[in-house]
Amino acid sequence: MSAMRIVLLGPPGAGKGTQAAALTQWLGVPHVSTGDMLRAAVKAGTPIGLKAKAVMDAGELVSDAIVIGIAEERLSEDDAKVGFLLDGFPRTWVQAEALEALLDRLDLSIDVCLTLTLDNEAVVTRLLKRAEIEGRADDQEETIRERLRVYAKETAPLLAFYRGRNLLTEVSGMGTVDEVADRIRAALG
Ligand code: AMP
């Protein structure tokens, strides 16, 4: 298969991280998660981590400038030449345009934007369960609801961004991990 560049969209708790892990193995491309990179920066106490921590804990978005910077740096690494799966980036219209501009400069483009759909109550149930298992600071119920509001306001418009470019593929995130994985593979062909 030629290089595959995928954007994975969907509300928090839709299963992006879980599906991305399986999918990147299947496709042989790196899993690029800005959330993972930011959590690593927080843990390491870097200047970016120090800035991002309170924002992340509150369920708000880290500034476009910071996130675009780390995403661009990561996508410029050698292993991303075979393609990549972006998980959690872009999350705003500005980020989507920055990504498109970056890829334009490299004479590349996104092949598909895969979006996992899940209703809000299913999201809250899943994330509360994840909170028990992983102990993420932003998986408290109030923060989960704030992240859903942020998703609806800032990120959901990106569905139109990618639909307008004929790149959008919607897959239901309901059901088991395997069921969703099968649906994704079928959708990617
Ligand atoms: P995630 O693991 O993708 O759910 O991201 C966890 C948190 O990291 C988000 O709630 C945001 O605070 C921050 N974050 C991750 N990716 C982005 C992004 N592309 N833009 C802004 N903030 C982000």
Coordinates of N, CA and C and ligand atoms in Angstrom, one line a residue:
M1 N 0.9 -1.2 0.0 CA 0.0 0.0 0.0 C 0.9 1.2 0.0
S2 N 0.5 2.3 -0.7 CA 1.3 3.5 -0.8 C 1.0 4.3 0.6
A3 N 1.8 5.3 0.8 CA 1.7 6.1 2.0 C 0.3 6.5 2.3
M4 N -0.1 6.3 3.5 CA -1.5 6.6 3.9 C -1.5 7.7 5.0
R5 N -2.2 8.7 4.7 CA -2.3 9.8 5.6 C -3.7 10.0 6.1
I6 N -3.9 9.7 7.3 CA -5.3 9.7 7.9 C -5.5 10.7 9.0
V7 N -6.6 11.4 9.0 CA -7.0 12.1 10.2 C -8.2 11.4 10.8
L8 N -8.0 11.2 12.1 CA -9.1 10.5 12.9 C -9.8 11.5 13.7
L9 N -11.1 11.7 13.5 CA -11.9 12.6 14.2 C -13.0 11.9 15.1
G10 N -13.5 12.6 16.0 CA -14.6 12.0 16.8 C -14.5 12.6 18.2
P11 N -15.7 12.6 18.9 CA -15.7 13.1 20.3 C -14.7 12.4 21.2
P12 N -14.4 13.0 22.3 CA -13.6 12.3 23.3 C -14.3 11.0 23.7
G13 N -13.7 9.9 23.9 CA -14.3 8.7 24.3 C -14.9 7.9 23.2
A14 N -14.8 8.4 21.9 CA -15.3 7.6 20.8 C -14.5 6.4 20.5
G15 N -13.3 6.3 21.1 CA -12.4 5.2 20.9 C -11.3 5.5 19.9
K16 N -11.0 6.8 19.7 CA -9.9 7.1 18.8 C -8.6 6.5 19.1
G17 N -8.2 6.6 20.4 CA -6.9 6.2 20.8 C -6.7 4.7 20.6
T18 N -7.8 3.9 21.1 CA -7.8 2.5 21.0 C -7.7 2.0 19.5
Q19 N -8.6 2.6 18.7 CA -8.6 2.2 17.3 C -7.4 2.6 16.6
A20 N -6.8 3.8 16.9 CA -5.6 4.3 16.3 C -4.5 3.3 16.5
A21 N -4.4 2.7 17.7 CA -3.3 1.8 18.0 C -3.4 0.6 17.1
A22 N -4.6 0.0 16.9 CA -4.7 -1.2 16.1 C -4.5 -0.8 14.6
L23 N -5.0 0.3 14.2 CA -5.0 0.7 12.8 C -3.6 1.1 12.3
T24 N -2.8 1.7 13.2 CA -1.5 2.1 12.8 C -0.6 0.8 12.6
Q25 N -0.9 -0.2 13.4 CA -0.2 -1.5 13.3 C -0.5 -2.1 12.0
W26 N -1.8 -2.1 11.7 CA -2.3 -2.7 10.5 C -1.7 -2.0 9.2
L27 N -1.7 -0.7 9.3 CA -1.2 0.1 8.1 C 0.3 0.3 8.1
G28 N 1.0 0.1 9.3 CA 2.4 0.3 9.3 C 2.8 1.8 9.2
V29 N 1.9 2.7 9.8 CA 2.3 4.1 9.9 C 2.3 4.5 11.3
P30 N 3.0 5.6 11.6 CA 3.1 6.0 13.0 C 1.8 6.6 13.5
H31 N 1.5 6.4 14.8 CA 0.3 7.0 15.5 C 0.7 8.3 16.1
V32 N 0.2 9.4 15.5 CA 0.6 10.7 16.0 C -0.6 11.3 16.8
S33 N -0.4 11.3 18.1 CA -1.4 11.8 19.0 C -0.9 13.0 19.8
T34 N -1.5 14.2 19.5 CA -1.1 15.4 20.2 C -1.4 15.3 21.7
G35 N -2.5 14.6 22.0 CA -2.8 14.4 23.4 C -1.7 13.6 24.1
D36 N -1.2 12.6 23.5 CA -0.1 11.8 24.1 C 1.1 12.6 24.2
M37 N 1.4 13.4 23.2 CA 2.6 14.2 23.2 C 2.5 15.3 24.3
L38 N 1.3 15.9 24.5 CA 1.1 16.9 25.5 C 1.2 16.3 26.9
R39 N 0.6 15.1 27.1 CA 0.7 14.4 28.4 C 2.2 14.1 28.7
A40 N 3.0 13.7 27.7 CA 4.4 13.4 27.9 C 5.1 14.7 28.3
A41 N 4.7 15.8 27.7 CA 5.4 17.1 28.0 C 5.0 17.5 29.5
V42 N 3.8 17.3 29.9 CA 3.4 17.6 31.2 C 4.2 16.8 32.2
K43 N 4.3 15.5 31.9 CA 5.0 14.6 32.8 C 6.5 14.9 32.9
A44 N 7.1 15.3 31.8 CA 8.5 15.7 31.8 C 8.7 17.1 32.3
G45 N 7.7 17.9 32.5 CA 7.8 19.2 33.1 C 8.5 20.2 32.1
T46 N 8.3 20.0 30.8 CA 8.9 20.9 29.8 C 8.1 22.2 29.8
P47 N 8.7 23.3 29.2 CA 7.9 24.6 29.2 C 6.6 24.4 28.6
I48 N 6.4 23.6 27.5 CA 5.1 23.4 26.9 C 4.2 22.7 27.9
G49 N 4.8 21.7 28.5 CA 4.0 20.9 29.5 C 3.5 21.8 30.6
L50 N 4.3 22.7 31.1 CA 3.9 23.6 32.2 C 2.8 24.5 31.8
K51 N 2.8 24.9 30.5 CA 1.8 25.8 30.0 C 0.5 25.1 29.8
A52 N 0.6 23.8 29.4 CA -0.6 23.0 28.9 C -1.3 22.4 30.0
K53 N -0.7 22.1 31.2 CA -1.3 21.3 32.2 C -2.7 21.8 32.7
A54 N -2.8 23.0 33.1 CA -4.0 23.5 33.7 C -5.1 23.5 32.6
V55 N -4.7 23.9 31.4 CA -5.7 23.9 30.3 C -6.3 22.5 30.0
M56 N -5.4 21.5 30.0 CA -5.8 20.1 29.8 C -6.7 19.6 30.9
D57 N -6.3 19.9 32.1 CA -7.0 19.5 33.3 C -8.4 20.0 33.3
A58 N -8.6 21.2 32.7 CA -9.9 21.9 32.7 C -10.7 21.4 31.5
G59 N -10.1 20.6 30.6 CA -10.9 20.1 29.4 C -10.9 21.1 28.3
E60 N -10.1 22.2 28.4 CA -10.1 23.2 27.3 C -9.0 22.8 26.3
L61 N -8.9 23.6 25.2 CA -7.9 23.3 24.2 C -6.6 24.1 24.4
V62 N -5.5 23.4 24.2 CA -4.2 24.1 24.3 C -4.2 25.0 23.0
S63 N -3.4 26.1 23.1 CA -3.4 27.0 22.0 C -3.0 26.4 20.7
D64 N -3.6 27.0 19.6 CA -3.3 26.5 18.3 C -1.8 26.6 18.0
A65 N -1.2 27.7 18.4 CA 0.3 27.9 18.1 C 1.1 26.7 18.7
I66 N 0.8 26.4 20.0 CA 1.6 25.3 20.6 C 1.4 24.0 19.9
V67 N 0.1 23.7 19.7 CA -0.2 22.3 19.1 C 0.2 22.2 17.7
I68 N 0.1 23.3 16.9 CA 0.5 23.2 15.5 C 2.0 23.0 15.5
G69 N 2.7 23.7 16.4 CA 4.2 23.6 16.5 C 4.6 22.1 16.7
I70 N 4.0 21.5 17.7 CA 4.4 20.1 18.0 C 4.0 19.1 16.9
A71 N 2.8 19.4 16.3 CA 2.4 18.5 15.3 C 3.3 18.6 14.0
E72 N 3.7 19.8 13.7 CA 4.5 20.0 12.5 C 5.9 19.4 12.8
E73 N 6.4 19.5 14.0 CA 7.7 18.9 14.3 C 7.6 17.4 14.1
R74 N 6.6 16.9 14.7 CA 6.4 15.4 14.7 C 6.3 14.9 13.2
L75 N 5.5 15.6 12.4 CA 5.2 15.1 11.1 C 6.4 15.3 10.2
S76 N 7.4 16.1 10.6 CA 8.6 16.3 9.8 C 9.6 15.2 10.1
E77 N 9.4 14.3 11.1 CA 10.3 13.3 11.4 C 10.3 12.2 10.3
D78 N 11.4 11.5 10.2 CA 11.6 10.5 9.1 C 10.5 9.5 9.0
D79 N 10.1 9.0 10.2 CA 9.1 7.8 10.1 C 7.8 8.2 9.6
A80 N 7.5 9.5 9.5 CA 6.2 10.0 9.0 C 6.2 10.0 7.5
K81 N 7.3 9.7 6.8 CA 7.4 9.7 5.4 C 6.5 8.6 4.8
V82 N 6.3 7.5 5.5 CA 5.5 6.4 5.0 C 4.0 6.7 5.2
G83 N 3.7 7.8 5.8 CA 2.3 8.2 6.2 C 2.1 8.4 7.7
F84 N 0.9 8.6 8.1 CA 0.7 8.8 9.5 C -0.8 8.7 9.8
L85 N -1.1 8.5 11.0 CA -2.5 8.5 11.5 C -2.5 9.6 12.6
L86 N -3.2 10.7 12.3 CA -3.4 11.8 13.3 C -4.6 11.5 14.2
D87 N -4.3 11.5 15.5 CA -5.3 11.2 16.5 C -5.4 12.4 17.4
G88 N -6.5 13.2 17.3 CA -6.6 14.4 18.2 C -6.1 15.7 17.6
F89 N -5.6 15.6 16.4 CA -5.2 16.8 15.6 C -5.6 16.6 14.2
P90 N -6.1 17.6 13.5 CA -6.5 18.9 14.0 C -7.8 18.9 14.9
R91 N -7.9 19.9 15.7 CA -9.1 20.0 16.6 C -9.8 21.4 16.4
T92 N -9.2 22.2 15.6 CA -9.9 23.5 15.3 C -9.7 23.8 13.8
W93 N -10.5 24.7 13.3 CA -10.4 25.1 11.9 C -9.0 25.6 11.6
V94 N -8.4 26.4 12.5 CA -7.1 27.0 12.3 C -6.1 25.9 12.1
Q95 N -6.2 24.9 13.0 CA -5.3 23.7 12.9 C -5.4 22.9 11.6
A96 N -6.7 22.8 11.2 CA -6.9 22.0 9.9 C -6.3 22.8 8.8
E97 N -6.4 24.1 8.8 CA -5.8 24.9 7.7 C -4.3 24.8 7.8
A98 N -3.7 24.9 9.0 CA -2.3 24.8 9.1 C -1.7 23.5 8.7
L99 N -2.5 22.4 9.0 CA -2.1 21.1 8.5 C -2.1 21.0 7.0
E100 N -3.1 21.5 6.4 CA -3.2 21.5 4.9 C -2.1 22.3 4.3
A101 N -1.8 23.4 4.9 CA -0.7 24.3 4.4 C 0.6 23.6 4.5
L102 N 0.8 22.9 5.6 CA 2.1 22.1 5.8 C 2.2 21.0 4.7
L103 N 1.1 20.3 4.6 CA 1.2 19.2 3.6 C 1.4 19.7 2.2
D104 N 0.7 20.9 1.9 CA 0.9 21.5 0.6 C 2.3 21.8 0.3
R105 N 3.0 22.4 1.3 CA 4.4 22.7 1.1 C 5.2 21.5 0.8
L106 N 4.8 20.3 1.4 CA 5.6 19.1 1.2 C 5.0 18.3 -0.1
D107 N 4.1 19.0 -0.7 CA 3.4 18.3 -1.9 C 2.7 17.0 -1.5
L108 N 2.1 17.0 -0.4 CA 1.4 15.9 0.1 C -0.1 16.3 0.4
S109 N -0.9 15.3 0.7 CA -2.3 15.6 1.2 C -2.8 14.5 2.0
I110 N -3.9 14.8 2.7 CA -4.6 13.8 3.5 C -5.4 12.9 2.6
D111 N -5.4 11.6 2.9 CA -6.1 10.7 2.0 C -7.5 10.5 2.5
V112 N -7.7 10.5 3.8 CA -9.0 10.2 4.3 C -9.2 10.8 5.7
C113 N -10.3 11.3 6.0 CA -10.7 11.8 7.4 C -11.7 10.8 7.9
L114 N -11.3 10.0 8.9 CA -12.2 9.0 9.4 C -12.8 9.5 10.7
T115 N -14.1 9.5 10.8 CA -14.7 10.1 12.0 C -15.5 9.0 12.7
L116 N -15.3 8.8 14.0 CA -16.0 7.9 14.8 C -17.2 8.6 15.4
T117 N -18.4 8.1 15.3 CA -19.5 8.7 15.8 C -20.0 8.0 17.1
L118 N -20.4 8.7 18.1 CA -20.9 8.1 19.3 C -21.8 9.2 20.0
D119 N -22.9 8.8 20.6 CA -23.7 9.8 21.2 C -23.1 10.2 22.6
N120 N -23.5 11.4 23.1 CA -22.9 12.0 24.3 C -23.0 11.1 25.5
E121 N -24.2 10.4 25.7 CA -24.3 9.6 27.0 C -23.3 8.4 26.9
A122 N -23.2 7.8 25.8 CA -22.3 6.7 25.6 C -20.8 7.2 25.9
V123 N -20.5 8.4 25.5 CA -19.2 9.0 25.7 C -19.0 9.1 27.2
V124 N -19.9 9.7 27.9 CA -19.7 9.9 29.3 C -19.5 8.6 30.1
T125 N -20.4 7.6 29.7 CA -20.2 6.3 30.4 C -18.9 5.7 30.1
R126 N -18.4 5.8 28.9 CA -17.1 5.2 28.6 C -16.0 5.9 29.3
L127 N -16.0 7.2 29.3 CA -14.9 8.0 29.9 C -14.9 7.8 31.4
L128 N -16.1 7.7 32.0 CA -16.1 7.5 33.5 C -15.4 6.2 33.8
K129 N -15.7 5.2 32.9 CA -15.0 3.9 33.1 C -13.5 4.0 32.9
R130 N -13.1 4.8 31.9 CA -11.7 4.9 31.7 C -11.0 5.6 32.9
A131 N -11.7 6.6 33.5 CA -11.2 7.3 34.6 C -10.8 6.3 35.7
E132 N -11.7 5.3 35.9 CA -11.4 4.3 37.0 C -10.2 3.5 36.6
I133 N -10.0 3.2 35.3 CA -8.8 2.4 34.9 C -7.5 3.1 34.8
E134 N -7.6 4.3 34.1 CA -6.4 5.0 33.8 C -6.1 6.2 34.7
G135 N -7.1 6.7 35.4 CA -6.9 7.8 36.3 C -6.5 9.1 35.6
R136 N -7.0 9.3 34.4 CA -6.7 10.6 33.7 C -7.4 11.7 34.4
A137 N -6.6 12.8 34.6 CA -7.2 14.0 35.4 C -8.4 14.6 34.7
D138 N -8.4 14.5 33.3 CA -9.5 15.1 32.6 C -10.7 14.2 32.4
D139 N -10.8 13.1 33.1 CA -11.9 12.2 32.9 C -12.9 12.3 34.0
Q140 N -13.0 13.4 34.7 CA -14.0 13.7 35.7 C -15.3 14.1 35.0
E141 N -16.5 13.8 35.5 CA -17.7 14.0 34.7 C -17.9 15.4 34.2
E142 N -17.6 16.4 35.1 CA -17.8 17.8 34.7 C -16.8 18.2 33.6
T143 N -15.6 17.7 33.7 CA -14.6 17.9 32.6 C -14.9 17.2 31.3
I144 N -15.5 16.0 31.5 CA -15.9 15.3 30.3 C -16.9 16.1 29.5
R145 N -17.9 16.7 30.3 CA -19.0 17.4 29.6 C -18.4 18.7 29.0
E146 N -17.4 19.3 29.6 CA -16.8 20.5 29.0 C -16.1 20.1 27.8
R147 N -15.4 18.9 27.8 CA -14.7 18.5 26.6 C -15.7 18.2 25.4
L148 N -16.8 17.7 25.8 CA -17.9 17.5 24.7 C -18.3 18.8 24.2
R149 N -18.5 19.8 25.0 CA -18.9 21.2 24.6 C -17.9 21.7 23.6
V150 N -16.6 21.6 24.0 CA -15.5 22.1 23.2 C -15.5 21.4 21.9
Y151 N -15.7 20.1 21.9 CA -15.7 19.3 20.7 C -16.8 19.8 19.7
A152 N -18.0 20.0 20.3 CA -19.1 20.4 19.4 C -18.8 21.8 18.8
K153 N -18.2 22.7 19.6 CA -18.0 24.0 19.2 C -16.8 24.2 18.2
E154 N -15.7 23.6 18.6 CA -14.4 23.8 17.9 C -14.1 22.7 16.9
T155 N -14.4 21.5 17.2 CA -13.9 20.4 16.4 C -15.0 19.9 15.4
A156 N -16.2 19.8 15.8 CA -17.2 19.3 14.9 C -17.3 20.0 13.6
P157 N -17.0 21.3 13.5 CA -17.0 22.0 12.2 C -16.0 21.4 11.2
L158 N -15.0 20.7 11.7 CA -14.0 20.1 10.8 C -14.6 19.0 10.0
L159 N -15.8 18.5 10.4 CA -16.4 17.5 9.6 C -16.8 18.1 8.3
A160 N -17.3 19.4 8.3 CA -17.6 20.1 7.1 C -16.3 20.4 6.3
F161 N -15.3 20.7 7.0 CA -14.0 21.0 6.3 C -13.6 19.8 5.5
Y162 N -13.6 18.6 6.0 CA -13.2 17.5 5.3 C -14.2 16.9 4.3
R163 N -15.5 17.1 4.7 CA -16.6 16.7 3.8 C -16.5 17.6 2.5
G164 N -16.2 18.9 2.7 CA -16.0 19.8 1.5 C -14.9 19.4 0.6
R165 N -14.0 18.6 1.1 CA -12.8 18.1 0.3 C -13.0 16.7 -0.1
N166 N -14.2 16.2 0.1 CA -14.6 14.8 -0.3 C -13.7 13.8 0.4
L167 N -13.3 14.0 1.6 CA -12.4 13.1 2.3 C -13.0 12.4 3.5
L168 N -14.3 12.8 3.8 CA -14.9 12.3 5.1 C -15.5 10.9 4.9
T169 N -15.1 10.1 5.9 CA -15.8 8.8 6.0 C -16.2 8.6 7.4
E170 N -17.5 8.4 7.6 CA -18.1 8.2 9.0 C -18.3 6.8 9.4
V171 N -17.8 6.4 10.6 CA -18.0 5.0 11.0 C -18.5 5.1 12.5
S172 N -19.5 4.2 12.7 CA -20.1 4.2 14.1 C -19.1 3.6 15.1
G173 N -19.0 4.4 16.2 CA -18.1 3.9 17.3 C -18.8 3.1 18.3
M174 N -20.0 2.8 18.1 CA -20.8 1.9 19.0 C -20.3 0.5 18.9
G175 N -20.5 -0.2 20.0 CA -20.1 -1.7 20.0 C -18.8 -2.0 20.6
T176 N -18.3 -3.2 20.4 CA -17.0 -3.6 20.9 C -15.8 -3.0 20.1
V177 N -14.6 -3.1 20.7 CA -13.4 -2.6 20.0 C -13.3 -3.3 18.7
D178 N -13.5 -4.7 18.7 CA -13.3 -5.5 17.4 C -14.4 -5.1 16.4
E179 N -15.6 -4.9 16.8 CA -16.6 -4.5 15.9 C -16.3 -3.2 15.2
V180 N -15.8 -2.2 16.0 CA -15.5 -0.9 15.4 C -14.3 -1.1 14.5
A181 N -13.3 -1.9 14.9 CA -12.1 -2.1 14.1 C -12.5 -2.7 12.7
D182 N -13.4 -3.7 12.7 CA -13.8 -4.3 11.5 C -14.5 -3.3 10.6
R183 N -15.3 -2.4 11.2 CA -16.0 -1.4 10.4 C -15.0 -0.4 9.8
I184 N -14.0 -0.1 10.5 CA -13.0 0.9 10.0 C -12.3 0.3 8.8
R185 N -11.8 -1.0 9.0 CA -11.1 -1.7 7.9 C -12.0 -1.8 6.6
A186 N -13.3 -2.1 6.9 CA -14.2 -2.2 5.7 C -14.3 -0.8 5.0
A187 N -14.4 0.2 5.8 CA -14.5 1.6 5.3 C -13.3 2.0 4.5
L188 N -12.1 1.6 5.0 CA -10.8 2.0 4.3 C -10.6 1.1 3.1
G189 N -11.2 -0.1 3.0 CA -11.1 -0.9 1.8 C -9.9 -1.7 1.8
Ligands
AMP1 P1 -6.7 13.7 23.8 O1 -5.8 12.7 24.4 O2 -6.6 13.8 22.3 O3 -8.1 13.6 24.3 O4 -6.2 15.2 24.3 C1 -6.2 15.5 25.7 C2 -6.2 17.0 25.9 O5 -5.0 17.5 25.3 C3 -7.3 17.8 25.2 O6 -8.4 17.8 26.0 C4 -6.6 19.1 25.0 O7 -6.6 19.9 26.3 C5 -5.2 18.8 24.7 N1 -5.1 18.6 23.2 C6 -4.8 17.5 22.5 N2 -4.7 17.7 21.2 C7 -5.1 19.0 21.0 C8 -5.2 19.8 19.9 N3 -5.1 19.3 18.6 N4 -5.5 21.1 20.1 C9 -5.7 21.6 21.3 N5 -5.6 20.9 22.4 C10 -5.3 19.6 22.3

